[in-house]
XYZ file of C-alpha atoms in Angstrom:
602
model
C 152.599 -194.763 -43.690
C 149.748 -196.279 -41.714
C 147.022 -194.100 -40.191
C 147.988 -190.996 -42.162
C 145.148 -188.966 -43.665
C 145.154 -187.289 -47.084
C 142.661 -184.914 -48.704
C 142.322 -184.842 -52.507
C 140.499 -182.021 -54.322
C 139.484 -182.514 -57.962
C 136.217 -182.067 -59.863
C 136.917 -185.092 -62.111
C 135.553 -188.301 -60.537
C 137.935 -190.462 -62.636
C 140.924 -188.592 -61.213
C 139.541 -188.950 -57.680
C 139.171 -192.712 -58.192
C 142.807 -192.956 -59.300
C 143.990 -191.020 -56.235
C 141.841 -193.123 -53.879
C 143.327 -196.324 -55.327
C 146.888 -195.039 -55.021
C 146.718 -193.576 -51.513
C 144.809 -196.507 -50.013
C 147.466 -198.847 -51.375
C 150.055 -196.611 -49.710
C 148.237 -196.937 -46.372
C 146.502 -193.542 -46.207
C 142.970 -192.751 -45.115
C 141.496 -190.725 -47.998
C 138.903 -187.926 -48.051
C 137.878 -186.263 -51.334
C 136.180 -183.009 -52.359
C 135.081 -181.653 -55.740
C 135.819 -177.963 -55.048
C 137.653 -175.656 -52.665
C 134.636 -174.840 -50.533
C 133.992 -178.531 -49.783
C 137.716 -178.901 -49.100
C 137.732 -176.086 -46.539
C 134.769 -177.666 -44.744
C 136.758 -180.916 -44.427
C 139.909 -179.035 -43.342
C 137.959 -177.455 -40.503
C 136.795 -180.886 -39.302
C 139.872 -183.093 -39.680
C 143.657 -183.020 -39.532
C 145.331 -183.974 -42.831
C 148.977 -184.933 -43.243
C 148.841 -184.124 -46.945
C 146.488 -182.209 -49.289
C 146.542 -182.753 -53.056
C 144.831 -179.949 -54.979
C 143.719 -179.550 -58.586
C 143.847 -175.915 -59.731
C 140.791 -175.781 -61.990
C 137.585 -176.461 -60.019
C 134.115 -174.867 -59.855
C 132.779 -172.765 -56.921
C 136.262 -172.167 -55.448
C 139.401 -172.995 -57.467
C 142.599 -174.583 -56.174
C 144.596 -171.367 -56.006
C 141.988 -169.622 -53.814
C 141.723 -172.737 -51.637
C 145.506 -172.987 -51.234
C 145.801 -169.314 -50.290
C 143.203 -169.661 -47.517
C 144.794 -172.894 -46.239
C 148.236 -171.259 -46.178
C 146.898 -168.416 -44.033
C 144.929 -170.577 -41.578
C 147.063 -173.754 -41.460
C 150.540 -172.535 -42.464
C 152.110 -175.912 -41.575
C 149.908 -177.851 -44.006
C 151.806 -179.903 -46.605
C 150.245 -179.470 -50.095
C 150.838 -180.765 -53.625
C 149.370 -178.895 -56.599
C 148.194 -180.756 -59.722
C 147.492 -178.850 -62.931
C 147.009 -179.462 -66.629
C 148.604 -176.108 -67.492
C 151.538 -174.281 -65.905
C 153.204 -171.031 -66.937
C 155.805 -168.945 -65.045
C 153.194 -166.481 -63.705
C 150.999 -169.277 -62.332
C 154.020 -171.081 -60.888
C 155.042 -167.906 -59.067
C 151.555 -167.525 -57.566
C 151.596 -171.134 -56.340
C 155.022 -170.752 -54.763
C 153.917 -167.484 -53.127
C 151.340 -169.585 -51.240
C 154.259 -171.634 -49.826
C 153.773 -174.658 -52.115
C 156.877 -176.056 -53.795
C 155.571 -179.378 -55.169
C 153.732 -178.932 -58.484
C 152.776 -181.889 -60.682
C 151.600 -181.463 -64.263
C 148.798 -183.666 -65.595
C 148.615 -186.407 -66.702
C 150.295 -187.711 -63.539
C 151.862 -191.166 -63.394
C 151.693 -193.120 -60.137
C 155.510 -193.264 -60.039
C 155.726 -189.454 -60.245
C 153.184 -189.103 -57.452
C 155.061 -191.639 -55.306
C 158.356 -189.771 -55.782
C 156.733 -186.421 -54.917
C 155.430 -187.823 -51.632
C 158.800 -189.375 -50.748
C 160.618 -186.016 -51.024
C 157.876 -184.172 -49.077
C 157.939 -183.726 -45.316
C 155.133 -186.290 -45.064
C 157.231 -188.915 -46.871
C 160.151 -188.154 -44.556
C 157.945 -188.697 -41.507
C 157.742 -185.119 -40.232
C 154.875 -183.016 -41.599
C 153.083 -180.765 -39.130
C 155.428 -181.531 -36.217
C 158.403 -180.137 -38.104
C 156.499 -176.991 -39.058
C 155.375 -176.416 -35.484
C 158.748 -176.910 -33.822
C 159.301 -173.169 -34.079
C 156.210 -172.449 -31.996
C 156.824 -171.348 -28.398
C 157.227 -174.088 -25.846
C 154.419 -175.013 -23.504
C 153.255 -177.821 -25.729
C 153.157 -177.345 -29.512
C 150.691 -180.209 -29.774
C 148.441 -178.578 -27.171
C 148.661 -175.239 -28.946
C 147.877 -176.795 -32.334
C 144.934 -178.628 -30.840
C 143.531 -175.333 -29.491
C 144.103 -173.712 -32.904
C 142.248 -176.531 -34.660
C 139.377 -176.574 -32.153
C 139.011 -172.806 -32.585
C 138.823 -173.221 -36.376
C 136.307 -176.057 -36.082
C 134.047 -174.175 -33.649
C 134.027 -170.939 -35.664
C 133.481 -172.808 -38.925
C 130.398 -174.522 -37.519
C 128.917 -171.264 -36.161
C 130.340 -168.442 -38.317
C 128.776 -165.556 -36.391
C 130.479 -162.853 -34.374
C 129.015 -163.684 -30.944
C 129.816 -167.426 -30.769
C 133.153 -166.818 -32.527
C 134.286 -164.312 -29.893
C 133.039 -166.471 -27.025
C 134.928 -169.506 -28.332
C 138.048 -167.387 -28.872
C 138.069 -166.188 -25.247
C 137.420 -169.694 -23.956
C 140.268 -171.261 -25.959
C 142.561 -168.391 -25.080
C 142.090 -169.163 -21.364
C 143.602 -172.616 -21.993
C 146.717 -171.129 -23.613
C 147.275 -167.979 -21.527
C 145.358 -168.128 -18.213
C 143.848 -164.743 -17.375
C 141.976 -163.052 -14.521
C 139.912 -160.859 -16.823
C 139.503 -160.358 -20.557
C 137.624 -157.681 -22.510
C 137.126 -158.069 -26.255
C 135.686 -155.244 -28.363
C 134.755 -156.417 -31.868
C 133.190 -154.869 -34.982
C 130.874 -156.656 -37.385
C 130.146 -154.325 -40.297
C 129.061 -151.212 -38.371
C 127.802 -152.969 -35.223
C 130.048 -153.063 -32.143
C 130.068 -155.924 -29.622
C 131.652 -156.116 -26.180
C 132.540 -159.438 -24.547
C 133.873 -159.493 -20.989
C 135.041 -162.451 -18.909
C 136.319 -162.526 -15.331
C 137.314 -165.192 -12.820
C 135.994 -162.985 -9.978
C 133.089 -160.564 -9.321
C 134.522 -157.142 -10.182
C 133.083 -153.908 -8.820
C 130.820 -152.223 -11.372
C 132.631 -148.894 -11.204
C 136.034 -150.494 -11.783
C 134.745 -152.576 -14.673
C 133.080 -149.607 -16.370
C 136.318 -147.662 -16.076
C 138.145 -150.581 -17.725
C 135.612 -150.626 -20.582
C 135.989 -146.871 -21.073
C 139.738 -147.407 -21.310
C 139.269 -150.139 -23.942
C 137.061 -147.823 -26.011
C 139.628 -145.065 -25.717
C 142.454 -147.369 -26.858
C 140.366 -148.702 -29.749
C 139.668 -145.173 -30.986
C 143.353 -144.333 -30.621
C 144.409 -147.333 -32.714
C 141.645 -147.362 -35.341
C 140.349 -143.807 -35.534
C 136.830 -145.156 -34.922
C 134.649 -144.465 -31.896
C 132.233 -147.419 -31.644
C 128.823 -147.055 -30.031
C 127.949 -150.334 -28.288
C 124.213 -151.100 -27.959
C 123.152 -152.413 -24.566
C 121.958 -155.614 -26.237
C 125.472 -156.327 -27.551
C 127.269 -156.256 -24.188
C 127.920 -159.855 -23.120
C 129.208 -160.523 -19.574
C 129.811 -163.899 -17.922
C 129.898 -162.559 -14.339
C 127.858 -160.595 -11.824
C 129.100 -157.408 -10.213
C 130.613 -157.593 -6.750
C 133.273 -155.751 -4.794
C 136.495 -157.226 -6.180
C 138.884 -154.621 -7.609
C 140.013 -155.049 -11.199
C 143.258 -157.066 -11.522
C 146.486 -155.271 -10.676
C 148.621 -157.132 -13.208
C 149.637 -155.007 -16.209
C 147.128 -155.447 -19.059
C 148.104 -156.818 -22.456
C 146.677 -154.991 -25.488
C 146.234 -157.049 -28.619
C 144.725 -155.484 -31.784
C 143.164 -158.050 -34.130
C 143.545 -156.958 -37.722
C 141.128 -157.428 -40.594
C 141.954 -156.959 -44.261
C 142.344 -153.199 -44.060
C 141.321 -152.172 -40.547
C 141.367 -153.201 -36.896
C 138.446 -155.582 -36.403
C 138.813 -156.082 -32.654
C 140.832 -155.161 -29.579
C 141.587 -157.637 -26.806
C 142.640 -156.386 -23.363
C 143.881 -159.190 -21.150
C 145.002 -159.382 -17.483
C 147.099 -162.568 -17.100
C 146.987 -164.303 -13.717
C 149.888 -163.513 -11.324
C 150.798 -167.216 -11.380
C 151.039 -167.212 -15.210
C 152.541 -163.874 -16.270
C 153.031 -163.233 -19.953
C 156.680 -164.085 -20.597
C 158.771 -164.018 -23.816
C 157.806 -167.639 -24.484
C 154.045 -167.206 -24.152
C 153.768 -163.771 -25.781
C 154.358 -164.993 -29.374
C 151.831 -167.796 -28.846
C 149.212 -165.233 -27.838
C 149.865 -163.237 -31.002
C 149.833 -166.356 -33.195
C 146.469 -167.309 -31.728
C 144.991 -163.836 -32.253
C 146.294 -163.774 -35.830
C 144.752 -167.202 -36.407
C 141.411 -165.902 -35.089
C 141.623 -162.861 -37.365
C 142.413 -164.994 -40.421
C 139.508 -167.325 -39.686
C 137.070 -164.414 -39.546
C 138.429 -163.015 -42.825
C 138.202 -166.392 -44.557
C 134.609 -166.925 -43.430
C 133.717 -163.398 -44.548
C 135.197 -164.092 -47.986
C 133.394 -167.438 -48.333
C 130.157 -165.777 -47.269
C 130.711 -163.055 -49.876
C 131.337 -165.673 -52.581
C 128.130 -167.488 -51.609
C 126.176 -164.323 -52.465
C 127.672 -163.853 -55.954
C 126.776 -165.642 -59.196
C 130.081 -167.131 -60.447
C 129.254 -166.731 -64.169
C 128.131 -163.088 -64.342
C 129.582 -161.658 -61.123
C 126.119 -160.351 -60.205
C 124.592 -160.908 -56.780
C 122.393 -164.007 -56.477
C 118.958 -164.885 -55.078
C 120.230 -165.289 -51.499
C 121.620 -161.740 -51.473
C 118.406 -160.383 -53.028
C 116.269 -161.867 -50.245
C 118.258 -160.092 -47.537
C 118.319 -156.741 -49.331
C 114.666 -156.710 -50.350
C 113.549 -157.597 -46.810
C 115.587 -154.726 -45.302
C 114.344 -152.268 -47.938
C 110.751 -153.423 -47.404
C 110.861 -152.672 -43.684
C 112.323 -149.202 -44.348
C 109.777 -148.443 -47.093
C 106.935 -149.596 -44.862
C 107.936 -147.097 -42.173
C 108.430 -144.265 -44.682
C 105.430 -145.274 -46.867
C 107.748 -145.394 -49.873
C 107.276 -147.427 -53.029
C 109.458 -150.409 -53.998
C 109.456 -151.872 -57.483
C 110.700 -155.192 -58.759
C 111.263 -156.228 -62.378
C 111.578 -159.919 -63.190
C 113.196 -160.636 -66.569
C 113.325 -163.895 -68.529
C 115.148 -164.389 -71.850
C 112.830 -165.655 -74.611
C 113.881 -168.861 -76.364
C 117.092 -169.264 -74.404
C 116.739 -173.061 -74.217
C 116.804 -173.319 -78.014
C 120.164 -171.457 -78.060
C 121.594 -173.974 -75.583
C 120.226 -176.840 -77.696
C 121.452 -175.424 -81.034
C 124.781 -173.816 -80.092
C 125.765 -175.587 -76.852
C 125.976 -174.550 -73.208
C 129.232 -172.628 -73.697
C 127.432 -170.336 -76.154
C 124.541 -170.099 -73.682
C 126.922 -168.970 -70.935
C 128.382 -166.333 -73.262
C 124.862 -165.037 -74.033
C 124.083 -164.793 -70.299
C 127.322 -162.904 -69.697
C 126.601 -160.452 -72.519
C 123.008 -160.022 -71.328
C 124.162 -159.220 -67.792
C 126.657 -156.642 -69.128
C 123.886 -155.070 -71.207
C 121.590 -154.841 -68.175
C 124.334 -153.342 -65.991
C 124.719 -150.501 -68.483
C 121.013 -149.610 -68.158
C 120.256 -149.853 -64.421
C 121.095 -147.032 -62.028
C 123.761 -147.323 -59.348
C 121.043 -147.315 -56.687
C 119.194 -150.242 -58.321
C 120.063 -153.848 -57.586
C 120.599 -156.218 -60.528
C 120.532 -159.923 -59.626
C 120.747 -163.202 -61.498
C 118.323 -165.495 -59.707
C 119.109 -168.590 -61.779
C 119.093 -169.926 -65.333
C 118.128 -167.159 -67.743
C 116.206 -165.121 -65.158
C 117.288 -161.743 -63.791
C 115.748 -159.319 -61.293
C 116.044 -155.540 -61.087
C 115.079 -154.284 -57.642
C 114.336 -150.540 -57.424
C 114.408 -149.084 -53.885
C 112.200 -146.161 -52.798
C 113.046 -143.014 -54.773
C 111.291 -139.933 -56.112
C 111.826 -141.110 -59.683
C 110.784 -144.712 -59.121
C 109.419 -145.441 -62.626
C 109.879 -149.147 -63.405
C 107.698 -148.918 -66.534
C 110.196 -146.572 -68.177
C 113.195 -148.756 -67.309
C 111.377 -151.927 -68.399
C 110.480 -150.475 -71.815
C 114.050 -149.267 -72.320
C 115.449 -152.716 -71.506
C 112.915 -154.361 -73.815
C 113.795 -152.112 -76.790
C 117.555 -152.473 -76.180
C 117.320 -156.267 -76.358
C 115.096 -156.110 -79.443
C 117.763 -154.102 -81.281
C 120.857 -155.865 -79.924
C 122.858 -158.527 -81.788
C 124.635 -161.105 -79.635
C 127.898 -162.368 -81.121
C 129.027 -165.849 -80.088
C 131.998 -167.014 -82.119
C 131.005 -166.641 -85.758
C 127.284 -166.695 -84.957
C 125.174 -163.548 -84.684
C 122.024 -164.101 -82.656
C 118.959 -162.050 -81.788
C 117.277 -162.499 -78.442
C 114.272 -160.847 -76.821
C 113.040 -160.983 -73.257
C 109.833 -160.739 -71.245
C 109.533 -158.489 -68.198
C 107.002 -158.689 -65.377
C 106.970 -156.014 -62.692
C 105.108 -155.077 -59.511
C 105.037 -152.287 -56.890
C 104.840 -152.614 -53.134
C 105.586 -150.947 -49.819
C 103.073 -148.105 -50.243
C 99.295 -148.501 -50.273
C 99.254 -151.334 -52.812
C 97.606 -154.709 -52.240
C 101.017 -156.329 -51.819
C 101.741 -156.844 -48.128
C 105.294 -158.280 -47.959
C 108.619 -158.513 -49.793
C 107.972 -162.156 -50.649
C 104.594 -161.216 -52.147
C 106.296 -158.493 -54.189
C 108.547 -161.126 -55.800
C 105.645 -163.505 -56.326
C 103.492 -160.821 -57.960
C 106.302 -159.795 -60.338
C 106.781 -163.492 -61.151
C 103.037 -163.817 -61.756
C 103.164 -160.853 -64.166
C 106.137 -162.440 -65.941
C 104.181 -165.670 -66.362
C 101.248 -163.765 -67.866
C 103.612 -161.975 -70.259
C 105.178 -165.267 -71.327
C 101.773 -166.857 -71.850
C 100.783 -163.909 -74.068
C 103.701 -164.625 -76.405
C 106.695 -163.002 -74.682
C 108.786 -160.064 -75.904
C 106.746 -157.609 -73.837
C 106.445 -155.739 -70.530
C 103.652 -156.960 -68.251
C 102.566 -155.118 -65.101
C 100.971 -156.891 -62.166
C 97.426 -155.591 -61.787
C 95.416 -156.437 -58.680
C 92.091 -156.399 -60.587
C 93.231 -159.032 -63.077
C 91.501 -162.368 -62.354
C 94.844 -164.219 -62.222
C 96.673 -161.422 -60.399
C 95.590 -161.870 -56.811
C 98.268 -160.942 -54.305
C 99.373 -164.219 -52.701
C 98.255 -164.561 -49.087
C 100.457 -165.442 -46.097
C 102.504 -168.600 -46.579
C 101.206 -171.443 -44.384
C 104.136 -173.024 -42.512
C 104.021 -176.105 -40.271
C 106.577 -176.096 -37.414
C 107.127 -179.360 -35.503
C 109.051 -179.637 -32.210
C 108.307 -181.334 -28.900
C 109.702 -178.311 -27.014
C 106.915 -175.679 -26.664
C 109.555 -172.973 -26.053
C 111.136 -173.673 -29.469
C 107.702 -173.596 -31.106
C 106.961 -170.248 -29.511
C 110.392 -168.883 -30.462
C 110.083 -169.895 -34.133
C 106.535 -168.520 -34.275
C 107.801 -165.156 -32.968
C 110.659 -165.145 -35.480
C 108.134 -165.735 -38.292
C 105.431 -163.426 -36.974
C 105.414 -161.219 -40.098
C 102.145 -160.927 -42.046
C 103.721 -162.982 -44.844
C 103.670 -166.183 -42.725
C 100.881 -168.174 -41.070
C 102.493 -170.595 -38.604
C 100.830 -173.810 -37.396
C 102.484 -175.677 -34.504
C 102.698 -179.414 -33.767
C 104.497 -181.272 -30.953
C 104.567 -184.816 -32.423
C 104.740 -186.709 -35.713
C 101.115 -187.860 -35.400
C 99.864 -184.303 -34.776
C 101.927 -183.015 -37.715
C 100.626 -185.713 -40.081
C 97.046 -184.860 -39.134
C 97.689 -181.227 -40.133
C 99.413 -182.272 -43.387
C 96.532 -184.524 -44.427
C 93.858 -181.913 -43.669
C 95.562 -178.664 -44.729
C 97.926 -177.383 -47.414
C 101.351 -176.029 -46.331
C 104.024 -174.211 -48.303
C 106.831 -175.312 -45.952
C 107.587 -177.867 -43.222
C 110.099 -177.067 -40.444
C 110.777 -179.983 -38.108
C 113.080 -181.084 -35.321
C 114.626 -184.546 -35.723
C 114.268 -185.658 -32.110
C 110.535 -186.188 -31.541
C 108.606 -188.510 -29.196
C 107.553 -192.011 -30.372
C 108.423 -191.424 -34.047
C 111.378 -189.291 -35.154
C 111.614 -186.454 -37.642
C 113.000 -188.695 -40.427
C 109.744 -190.647 -40.439
C 107.817 -187.365 -40.651
C 109.990 -186.188 -43.573
C 109.357 -189.414 -45.506
C 105.591 -189.236 -45.044
C 105.451 -185.474 -45.699
C 107.240 -185.931 -49.049
C 104.740 -188.648 -49.971
C 101.815 -186.341 -49.140
C 103.205 -183.267 -50.959
C 106.387 -183.807 -53.056
C 106.641 -180.072 -53.883
C 106.574 -178.884 -50.254
C 110.146 -177.983 -49.166
C 111.432 -179.099 -45.750
C 113.859 -177.525 -43.277
C 115.331 -179.302 -40.239
C 116.184 -177.725 -36.874
C 118.482 -179.764 -34.645
C 120.781 -179.464 -31.648
C 123.701 -181.040 -33.533
C 124.541 -181.723 -37.162
C 127.509 -183.183 -39.028
C 128.380 -183.348 -42.722
C 127.273 -186.984 -42.821
C 123.902 -186.275 -41.185
C 123.311 -183.278 -43.481
C 124.071 -185.453 -46.543
C 121.561 -188.047 -45.305
C 118.923 -185.343 -44.781
C 119.487 -183.786 -48.211
C 118.972 -187.237 -49.716
C 115.572 -187.121 -47.968
C 114.780 -183.848 -49.768
C 115.736 -181.477 -46.924
C 116.848 -178.086 -48.292
C 118.772 -176.845 -45.249
C 119.692 -177.745 -41.662
C 119.555 -175.099 -38.913
C 121.610 -175.880 -35.836
C 120.262 -174.578 -32.512
C 120.604 -171.883 -31.339
C 119.796 -169.907 -34.505
C 119.068 -166.215 -35.014
C 115.879 -164.679 -36.495
C 117.842 -163.585 -39.582
C 119.144 -167.123 -40.131
C 115.758 -168.803 -40.047
C 114.097 -166.062 -42.136
C 116.825 -166.399 -44.786
C 116.376 -170.192 -44.962
C 112.579 -169.798 -45.119
C 112.928 -167.250 -47.956
C 115.139 -169.674 -49.900
C 112.777 -172.599 -49.306
C 109.716 -170.661 -50.486
C 111.628 -169.415 -53.536
C 112.580 -173.036 -54.299
C 108.916 -174.041 -54.060
C 107.963 -171.197 -56.426
C 110.517 -172.500 -58.959
C 109.075 -176.018 -58.749
C 105.543 -174.671 -59.257
C 106.686 -172.630 -62.249
C 108.249 -175.700 -63.872
C 105.140 -177.740 -63.132
C 102.882 -175.252 -64.952
C 105.239 -175.134 -67.951
């Protein structure tokens, strides 16, 4: 049993300790995770001979985790542990391909017996499951599958995902040319690879044929922007390959997500042995994209209320702001905070508090329009975002919400509770003094604070003339990197009027700025001359403990990210990153700072 690796998922640290003790005594290397999302991150990095999964976990439960693992790594041996099992649940577990189910509390003898009867205990595991794969090296094929999963997991975006897919595919089925047409939401991308320099006319004819076939299969006629055509060759005079092309549709949940057209090399024609491998690989790619899409969707939803969360709000409000700015429309944002919610948690317990939040969210959903966006941004705070519309009247909606809560009775068990709220709101996007989406949120938050300070249970508008209601200015951000091109790139990405970027190329230069000026955010590279970024992070936190920090780096691992978070780093951006990625992280960091300031002022 030496040198075998096991992954254990459970949110109870005592249970994890028991499993670590048992498996290490059995000769396993042990990794642990407290929820399904952490487990998937480890699955993408390492090969495990056995996975032991608890069903009831936060963030992502064991059943969801097992379903994703079964689709991506169908050979994976798994054991389910649960404190409750009924026939319906047992059927769902077995539908995921898992036959070994252990009911808690689990004795070490029971666990030992379960492993002995598994494929792992019999010395087979993944090799047995992969023996049905086409010849040509199951171990090589599995390695390519795993490397594909690892690469896409680390950079879950359409462009790098497709580029990695084509690269790995070349190792399995050598080709002369490959054209991949892919959809991401409503945007179309075209990726083309060739081992020669094809004539432009021949290549364009091949692309037209791919578009025609895609429309035939999907019923959609994609329009590909020039900026989304990615070629790895220059045009020449070589004719397109004469070998018959292979057409491979890549399916999503309910539609064709991509179409691959491949010309195998004459020396490696697609035969009955290699053809299934090609389809397995494409299916694996499709499943990876679906899994990442689902995890991304879950990261935008509040697990308690089912409402969207702060991260989703930032993206939506930024897009709506840009549209409203062009059309000179008016955006409105209501920020709501339940009055006296902490006392309910203290008196009736957190379970009762969760029930109140759930009932409050249901009440709010009944009052907002379908076009409005209702978000839980954390704790007992909600936001209603009203996009540009002819009947944009946040005052009316705010008063209606206020009166509804004043008259509503919340029932939690046998207790009947009354609860009011305070609402702050602000307008922006038209000719108001508010100049950005971030300022719109800050002004609504400022109005909420004023309403709370006045006693709560009221609607408070943000008024520019009020002495404490100045529209916040641009956020000062310090960016540190010894590469002037990176500094220029980040400055361009944050060139909106809501940011004021200061650049520094060394730790000493950055510390001089930090000691002389006030910054809302620090963004730093780790690899800097003379003194590294970790030293800068330590000193920056000593100078301003409330200032959030982001790190940009050429490479990151789970271990390095854990070390950085222990240093107070909110997020790590791996180069290359997109403008949307860095803006989203900056939004989150500034929102985090606003929360800290709010707590500091009571």
